[in-house]
Every structure is written in C-alpha cells, then in structure tokens.
Coordinates of C-alpha atoms and ligand atoms in Angstrom, one line a residue:
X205 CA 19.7 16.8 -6.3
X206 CA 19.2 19.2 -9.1
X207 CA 21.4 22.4 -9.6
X208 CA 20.8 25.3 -11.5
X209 CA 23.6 28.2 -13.4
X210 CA 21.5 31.2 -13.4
X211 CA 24.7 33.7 -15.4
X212 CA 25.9 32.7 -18.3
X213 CA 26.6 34.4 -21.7
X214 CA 27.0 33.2 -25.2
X215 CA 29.0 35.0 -28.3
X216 CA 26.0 37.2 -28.6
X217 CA 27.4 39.2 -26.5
X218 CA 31.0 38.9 -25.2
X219 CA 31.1 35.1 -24.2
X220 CA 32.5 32.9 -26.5
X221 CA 30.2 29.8 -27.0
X222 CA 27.3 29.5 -29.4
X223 CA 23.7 28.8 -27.2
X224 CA 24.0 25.2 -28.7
X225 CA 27.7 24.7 -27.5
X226 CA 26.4 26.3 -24.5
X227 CA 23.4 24.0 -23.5
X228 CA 26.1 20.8 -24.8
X229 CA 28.3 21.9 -22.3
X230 CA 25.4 22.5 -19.4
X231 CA 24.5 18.9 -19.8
X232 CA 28.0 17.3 -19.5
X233 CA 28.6 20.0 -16.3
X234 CA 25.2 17.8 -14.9
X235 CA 23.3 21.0 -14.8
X236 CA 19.4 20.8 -14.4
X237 CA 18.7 24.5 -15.4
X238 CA 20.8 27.0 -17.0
X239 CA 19.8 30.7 -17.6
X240 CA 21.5 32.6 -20.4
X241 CA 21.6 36.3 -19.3
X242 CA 23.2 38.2 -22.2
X243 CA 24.6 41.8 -21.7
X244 CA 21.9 44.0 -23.4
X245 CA 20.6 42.0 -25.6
X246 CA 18.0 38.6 -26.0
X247 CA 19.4 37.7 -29.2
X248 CA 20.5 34.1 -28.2
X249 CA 17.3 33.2 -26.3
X250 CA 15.5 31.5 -29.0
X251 CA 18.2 29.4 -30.2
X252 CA 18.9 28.5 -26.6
X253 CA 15.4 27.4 -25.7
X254 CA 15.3 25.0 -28.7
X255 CA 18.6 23.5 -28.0
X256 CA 17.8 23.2 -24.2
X257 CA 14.7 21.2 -25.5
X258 CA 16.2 19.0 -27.4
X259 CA 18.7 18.4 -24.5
X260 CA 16.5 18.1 -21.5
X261 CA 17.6 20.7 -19.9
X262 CA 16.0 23.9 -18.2
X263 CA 16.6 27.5 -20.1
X264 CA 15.5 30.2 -18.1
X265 CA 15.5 33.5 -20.5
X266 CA 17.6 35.9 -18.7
X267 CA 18.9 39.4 -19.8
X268 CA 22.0 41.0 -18.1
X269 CA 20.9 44.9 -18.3
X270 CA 23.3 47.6 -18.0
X271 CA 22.5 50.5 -16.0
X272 CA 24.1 53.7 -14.1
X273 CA 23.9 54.5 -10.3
X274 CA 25.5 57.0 -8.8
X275 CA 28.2 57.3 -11.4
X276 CA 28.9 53.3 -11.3
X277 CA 28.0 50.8 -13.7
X278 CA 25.2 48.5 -12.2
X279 CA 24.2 45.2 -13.9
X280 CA 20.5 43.9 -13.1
X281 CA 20.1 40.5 -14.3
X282 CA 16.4 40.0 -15.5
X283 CA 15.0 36.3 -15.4
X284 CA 11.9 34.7 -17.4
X285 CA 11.8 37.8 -19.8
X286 CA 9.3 37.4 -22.4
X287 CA 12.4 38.3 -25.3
X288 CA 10.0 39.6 -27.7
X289 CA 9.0 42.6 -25.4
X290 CA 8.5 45.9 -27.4
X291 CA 9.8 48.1 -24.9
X292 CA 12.3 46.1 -23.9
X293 CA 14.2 45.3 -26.5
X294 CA 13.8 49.7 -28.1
X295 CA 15.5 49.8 -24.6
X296 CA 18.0 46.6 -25.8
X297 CA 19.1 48.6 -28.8
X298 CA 19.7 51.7 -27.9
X299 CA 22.1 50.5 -24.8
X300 CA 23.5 48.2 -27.7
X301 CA 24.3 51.5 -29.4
X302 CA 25.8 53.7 -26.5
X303 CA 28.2 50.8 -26.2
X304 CA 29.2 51.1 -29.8
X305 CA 29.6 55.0 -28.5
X306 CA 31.2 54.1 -25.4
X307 CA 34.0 52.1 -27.4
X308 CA 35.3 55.1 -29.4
X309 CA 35.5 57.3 -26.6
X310 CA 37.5 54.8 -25.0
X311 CA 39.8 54.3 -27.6
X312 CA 40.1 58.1 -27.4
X313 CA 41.3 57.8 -23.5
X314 CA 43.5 54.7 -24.8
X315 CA 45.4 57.2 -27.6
X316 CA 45.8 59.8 -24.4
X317 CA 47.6 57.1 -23.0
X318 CA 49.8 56.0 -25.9
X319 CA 47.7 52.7 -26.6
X320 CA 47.0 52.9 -30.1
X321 CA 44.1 50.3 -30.5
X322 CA 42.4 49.9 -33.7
X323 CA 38.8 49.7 -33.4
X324 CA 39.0 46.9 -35.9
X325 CA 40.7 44.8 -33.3
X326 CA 37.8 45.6 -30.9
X327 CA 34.8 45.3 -33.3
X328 CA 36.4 42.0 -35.3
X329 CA 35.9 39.9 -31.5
X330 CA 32.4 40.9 -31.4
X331 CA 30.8 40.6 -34.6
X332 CA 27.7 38.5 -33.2
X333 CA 27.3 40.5 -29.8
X334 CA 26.8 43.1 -27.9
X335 CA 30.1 45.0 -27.9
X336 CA 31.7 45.5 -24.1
X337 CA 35.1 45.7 -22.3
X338 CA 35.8 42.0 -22.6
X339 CA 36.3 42.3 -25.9
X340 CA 38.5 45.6 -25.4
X341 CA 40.8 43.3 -23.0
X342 CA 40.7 40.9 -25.5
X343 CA 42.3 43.3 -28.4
X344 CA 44.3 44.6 -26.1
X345 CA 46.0 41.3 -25.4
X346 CA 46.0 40.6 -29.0
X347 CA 47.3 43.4 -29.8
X348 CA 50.4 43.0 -27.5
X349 CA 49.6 45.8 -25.3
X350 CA 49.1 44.1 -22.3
X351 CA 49.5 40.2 -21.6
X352 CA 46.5 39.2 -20.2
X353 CA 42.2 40.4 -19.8
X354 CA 43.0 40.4 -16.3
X355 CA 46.5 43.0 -16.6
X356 CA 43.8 45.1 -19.0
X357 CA 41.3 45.3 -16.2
X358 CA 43.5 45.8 -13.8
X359 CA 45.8 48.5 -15.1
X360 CA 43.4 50.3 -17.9
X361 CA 39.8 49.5 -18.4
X362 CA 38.7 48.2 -15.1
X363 CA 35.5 50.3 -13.0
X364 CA 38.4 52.9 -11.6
X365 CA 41.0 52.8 -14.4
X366 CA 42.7 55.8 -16.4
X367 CA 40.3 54.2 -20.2
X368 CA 37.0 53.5 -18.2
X369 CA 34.0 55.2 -19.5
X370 CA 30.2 54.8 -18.4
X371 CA 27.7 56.4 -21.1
X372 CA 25.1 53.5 -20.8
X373 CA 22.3 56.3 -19.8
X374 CA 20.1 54.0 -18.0
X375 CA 18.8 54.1 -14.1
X376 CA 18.1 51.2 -12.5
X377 CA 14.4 52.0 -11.7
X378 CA 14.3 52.4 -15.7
X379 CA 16.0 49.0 -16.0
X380 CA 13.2 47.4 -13.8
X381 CA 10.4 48.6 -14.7
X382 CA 11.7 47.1 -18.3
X383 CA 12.4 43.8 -17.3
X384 CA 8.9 43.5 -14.9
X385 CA 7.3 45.2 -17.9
X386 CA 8.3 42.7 -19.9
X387 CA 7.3 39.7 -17.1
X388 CA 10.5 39.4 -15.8
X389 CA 12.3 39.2 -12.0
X390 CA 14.9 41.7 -11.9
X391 CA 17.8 40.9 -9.3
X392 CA 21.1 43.1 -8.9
X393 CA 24.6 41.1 -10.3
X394 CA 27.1 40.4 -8.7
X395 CA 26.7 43.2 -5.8
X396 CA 30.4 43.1 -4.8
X397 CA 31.0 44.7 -8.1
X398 CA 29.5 48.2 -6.1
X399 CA 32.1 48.0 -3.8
X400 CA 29.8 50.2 -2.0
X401 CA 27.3 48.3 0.5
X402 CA 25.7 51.6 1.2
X403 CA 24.3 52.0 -2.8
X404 CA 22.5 48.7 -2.1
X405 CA 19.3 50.0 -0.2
X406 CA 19.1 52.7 -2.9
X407 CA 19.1 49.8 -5.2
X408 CA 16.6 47.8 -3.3
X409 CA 14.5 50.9 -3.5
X410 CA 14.5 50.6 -7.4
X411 CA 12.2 47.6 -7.2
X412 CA 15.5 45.1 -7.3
X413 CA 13.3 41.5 -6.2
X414 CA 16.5 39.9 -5.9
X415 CA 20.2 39.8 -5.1
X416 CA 22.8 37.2 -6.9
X417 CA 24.2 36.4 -3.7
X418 CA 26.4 32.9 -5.2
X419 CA 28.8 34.7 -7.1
X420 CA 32.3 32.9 -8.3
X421 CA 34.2 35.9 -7.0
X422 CA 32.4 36.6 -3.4
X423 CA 34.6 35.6 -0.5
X424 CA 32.3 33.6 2.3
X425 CA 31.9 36.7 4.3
X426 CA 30.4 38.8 1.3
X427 CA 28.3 35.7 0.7
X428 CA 26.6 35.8 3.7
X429 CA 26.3 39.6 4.0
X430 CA 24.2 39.7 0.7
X431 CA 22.5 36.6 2.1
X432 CA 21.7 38.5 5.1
X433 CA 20.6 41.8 3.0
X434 CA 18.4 40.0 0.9
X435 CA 16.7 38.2 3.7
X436 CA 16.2 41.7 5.9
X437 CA 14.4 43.0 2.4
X438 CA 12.5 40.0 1.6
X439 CA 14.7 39.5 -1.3
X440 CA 15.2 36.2 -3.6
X441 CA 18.9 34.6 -3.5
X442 CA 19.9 33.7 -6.9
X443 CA 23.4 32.7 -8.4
X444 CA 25.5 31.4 -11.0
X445 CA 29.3 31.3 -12.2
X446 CA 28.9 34.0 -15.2
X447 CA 30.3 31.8 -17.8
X448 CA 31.8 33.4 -20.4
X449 CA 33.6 30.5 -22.7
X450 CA 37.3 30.9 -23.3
X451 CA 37.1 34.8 -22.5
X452 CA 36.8 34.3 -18.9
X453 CA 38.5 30.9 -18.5
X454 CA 38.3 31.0 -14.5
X455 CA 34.6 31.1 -14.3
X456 CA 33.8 27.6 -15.9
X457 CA 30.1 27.0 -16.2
X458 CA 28.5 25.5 -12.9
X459 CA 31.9 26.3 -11.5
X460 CA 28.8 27.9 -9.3
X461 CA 25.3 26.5 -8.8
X462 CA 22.4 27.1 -6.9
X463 CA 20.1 24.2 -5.6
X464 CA 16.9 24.0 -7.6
X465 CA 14.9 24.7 -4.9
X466 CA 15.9 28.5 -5.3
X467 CA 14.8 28.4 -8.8
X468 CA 10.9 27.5 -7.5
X469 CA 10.9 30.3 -5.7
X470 CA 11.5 32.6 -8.6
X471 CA 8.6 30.8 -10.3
X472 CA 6.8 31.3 -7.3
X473 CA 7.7 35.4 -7.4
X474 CA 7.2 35.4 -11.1
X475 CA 3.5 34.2 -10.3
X476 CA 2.4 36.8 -8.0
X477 CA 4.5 39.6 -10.6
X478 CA 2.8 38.8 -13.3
Ligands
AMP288 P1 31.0 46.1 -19.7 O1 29.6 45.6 -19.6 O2 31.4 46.4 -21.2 O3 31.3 47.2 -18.8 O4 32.0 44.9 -19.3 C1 31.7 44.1 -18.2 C2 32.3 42.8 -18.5 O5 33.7 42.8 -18.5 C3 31.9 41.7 -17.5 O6 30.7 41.1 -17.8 C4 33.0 40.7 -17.6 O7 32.8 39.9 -18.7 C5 34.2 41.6 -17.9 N1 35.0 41.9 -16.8 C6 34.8 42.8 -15.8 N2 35.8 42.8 -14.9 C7 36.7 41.8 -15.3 C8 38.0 41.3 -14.9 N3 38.5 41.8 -13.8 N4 38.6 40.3 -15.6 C9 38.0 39.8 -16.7 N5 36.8 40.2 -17.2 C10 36.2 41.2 -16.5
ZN289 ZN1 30.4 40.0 -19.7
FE290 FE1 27.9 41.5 -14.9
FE291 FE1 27.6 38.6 -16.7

C-alpha cells in the first residue's frame, strides 16, 4: 500500500531540513508521496521536485498560506500550485514581509514583559526562510529565557499569549482565490488550531475544497468530526504530520500518512478546477 505526507516544511521556512535531506529522509520513512507546503513561500519547490525525481518519490507542490479570520491566524494549505504564479507569489512576498513586521512588534510586547530578545537571535535561525514564531521559540530557548519551544508557546507566543501578534493582513477568501488562481486545491490546516468549530462554515464558505482532517495533534474524536464536516460539505480529507526537522522533534515525518488513494482524489478535484 502506498502512503502519502501531505505537511511538511524545509529550512525555507522554519523547518530545519534542506528539500534534498527532506526527500532522503521521505524514502527511508517508506513514503510514496510527500508534499512540501512551506509557510508563505515556494522557494524550496524546485529543488524538491528535482530531488524527489531522482529518488522516485512523489512531490506534490504545496504552499502553507497565512491568513486572518475573525482576529485568528488561519493556515490554508495550497496543493499542486503552479510555484511560478505571478500573483501568487506578489501575494508570497508581501506576507513574507509583514512577518518581518510582525517580529519587531513582538519583540516590542517581549521588552513589556522584561524579555529582552535580540532580533539577531531571531533573524540568525532563519536566514533561508520565511521568518515565524518557531524560530522566536527557538531564540528564546537559546537565549535562556525559557527551556523549551513548547514552554515558549505555551507561556508567551502561543495563539492566546501575552507576545502574540497577527498582522498577516490576508482573508482567507483572498488566500484562495490565490492558490485556485494559481491551479492549486486550497484546504484549511490543521482545523483544531481554530479552537472554534463554529468559524469552520465561514471558512467553508471561502471556497476551502478541503480539510486536513489527519493531523499529528487531533485526538480520535476531533478526527472524526472534521471527517464528518468535510463529508456534510463535499469536502476532500487530506493529512500529514507537519514535519518540521529538529524544530519540532515530535512530529517526525510520516509520523502521519494518508493512503494514496486520497491523493487521486485531489488529482481528480484538481482536474475539474482547472
Ligand atoms: P507562525 O506561522 O509564525 O504564526 O507560526 C506558526 C508555527 O509555529 C507553526 O507552523 C509551528 O511550526 C509552530 N508552532 C505553533 N504552535 C506550536 C507549539 N505549541 N509548539 C511548537 N511549535 C508550534
Ligand atoms: Zn511552521
Ligand atoms: Fe500550520
Ligand atoms: Fe505547517
């Protein structure tokens, strides 16, 4: 049987493994199909596809869009993105700049705190990628203030903590027109990340085709809610562990997979989309 990992990032943006290392590692984890889905940016899509054909593997372009609903931070995944997309990738950059943005003004929140964090110590972790709160918790750790990413989200930068700022100026309609403008599927991330089942019609309502229902941190009862959602809306289940290298240690790549067959019937959707 063949699996697919349809979330995983590379040090283009705050993951830690080159797209080579990446597609190595895919085949050893017996992987058929991998998708890298970058935060806001395509950057490590072309390096990706040539090393995936030199390893027989399956690279599915992804993206990993940022957006804003209802004063949350929403993250639409985008799959079989042309990556050279005008529109998309004006779009790409200037979300690549409000994070640059985004990370002074949260230093700013850290100094009302009494964290004083050098930017350096940010902007040193992600000199390849698009810049993002991982690599905040990751200075933050180095930096002795707290002693793990996980203590950093939990006490300062997480969704609902005293340094957390949005600023990504995006809606998701504006996200999915971008990604189906430039051929791609959109489907929501990670929808427990809402913590607010009742923002997921609006979402649906966006144009969302699909909901990553196979998600490393859903419990089985979440699992089969958003499996339930998505089949009430006609929606595609897709999944995958959101690898992020040595960043995120607990998510280890295929740590969850989806059977192939799921990965047809995106082709099949991207067919009638395009
Ligand atoms: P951002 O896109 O800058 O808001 O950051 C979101 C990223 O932070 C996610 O893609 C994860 O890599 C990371 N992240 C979010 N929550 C946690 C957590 N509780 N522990 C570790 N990493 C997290
Ligand atoms: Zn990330
Ligand atoms: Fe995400
Ligand atoms: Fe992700």
């Amino acid at each position: 049987m063949k699996f697919a990992d349809l979330h995983t990032h590379t040090l283009f943006s705050d993951g830690t493994y080159t797209p080579e290392a990446l597609v190595e590692k895919a085949g050893k984890a017996g992987l058929s199909c991998i998708s890298v889905a970058d935060h806001d940016t395509a950057a490590g899509i072309g390096r990706a596809m040539a090393a995936a054909e030199g390893a027989g593997i399956e690279l599915i372009p992804g993206i990993e869009m940022t957006a804003e609903y209802c004063g949350r931070e929403v993250h639409m995944l985008g799959y079989f993105i042309d990556s050279r997309n005008k529109a998309l990738n004006e779009n790409l950059t200037l979300l690549r700049e409000r994070r640059v943005e985004r990370i002074y003004k949260m230093l700013e929140k850290l100094k009302g705190m009494g964290i004083k964090l050098k930017a350096e110590a940010i902007f040193d972790l992600a000199v390849y990628g698009t810049i993002g709160r991982l690599h905040v918790a990751r200075a933050l750790v180095s930096q002795g203030f707290v002693s793990s990413t996980s203590e950093a989200f939990n006490r300062i930068i997480g969704d609902d903590c005293p340094a957390y700022v949005l600023g990504f100026k995006l809606l998701p309609q504006e996200a999915v027109k971008l990604i189906r403008g430039a051929g791609g599927i959109p489907v929501l991330a990670h929808p427990f990340t809402l913590r607010d089942d009742s923002l997921i019609g609006g979402l649906i309502k966006c144009g969302v085709m699909g909901l990553e229902v196979y998600y490393p941190e859903h419990t089985c009862a979440q699992r089969d809610k958003y499996i339930k959602i998505a089949q009430q809306n006609n929606l595609l289940l897709t999944g995958g562990s959101d690898f992020h290298g040595d960043a995120k240690p607990k998510s280890e790549l295929g740590s969850c997979k989806i059977p192939y067959d799921l990965v047809e019937k995106l082709k099949t959707a991207r067919g009638s989309n395009l």
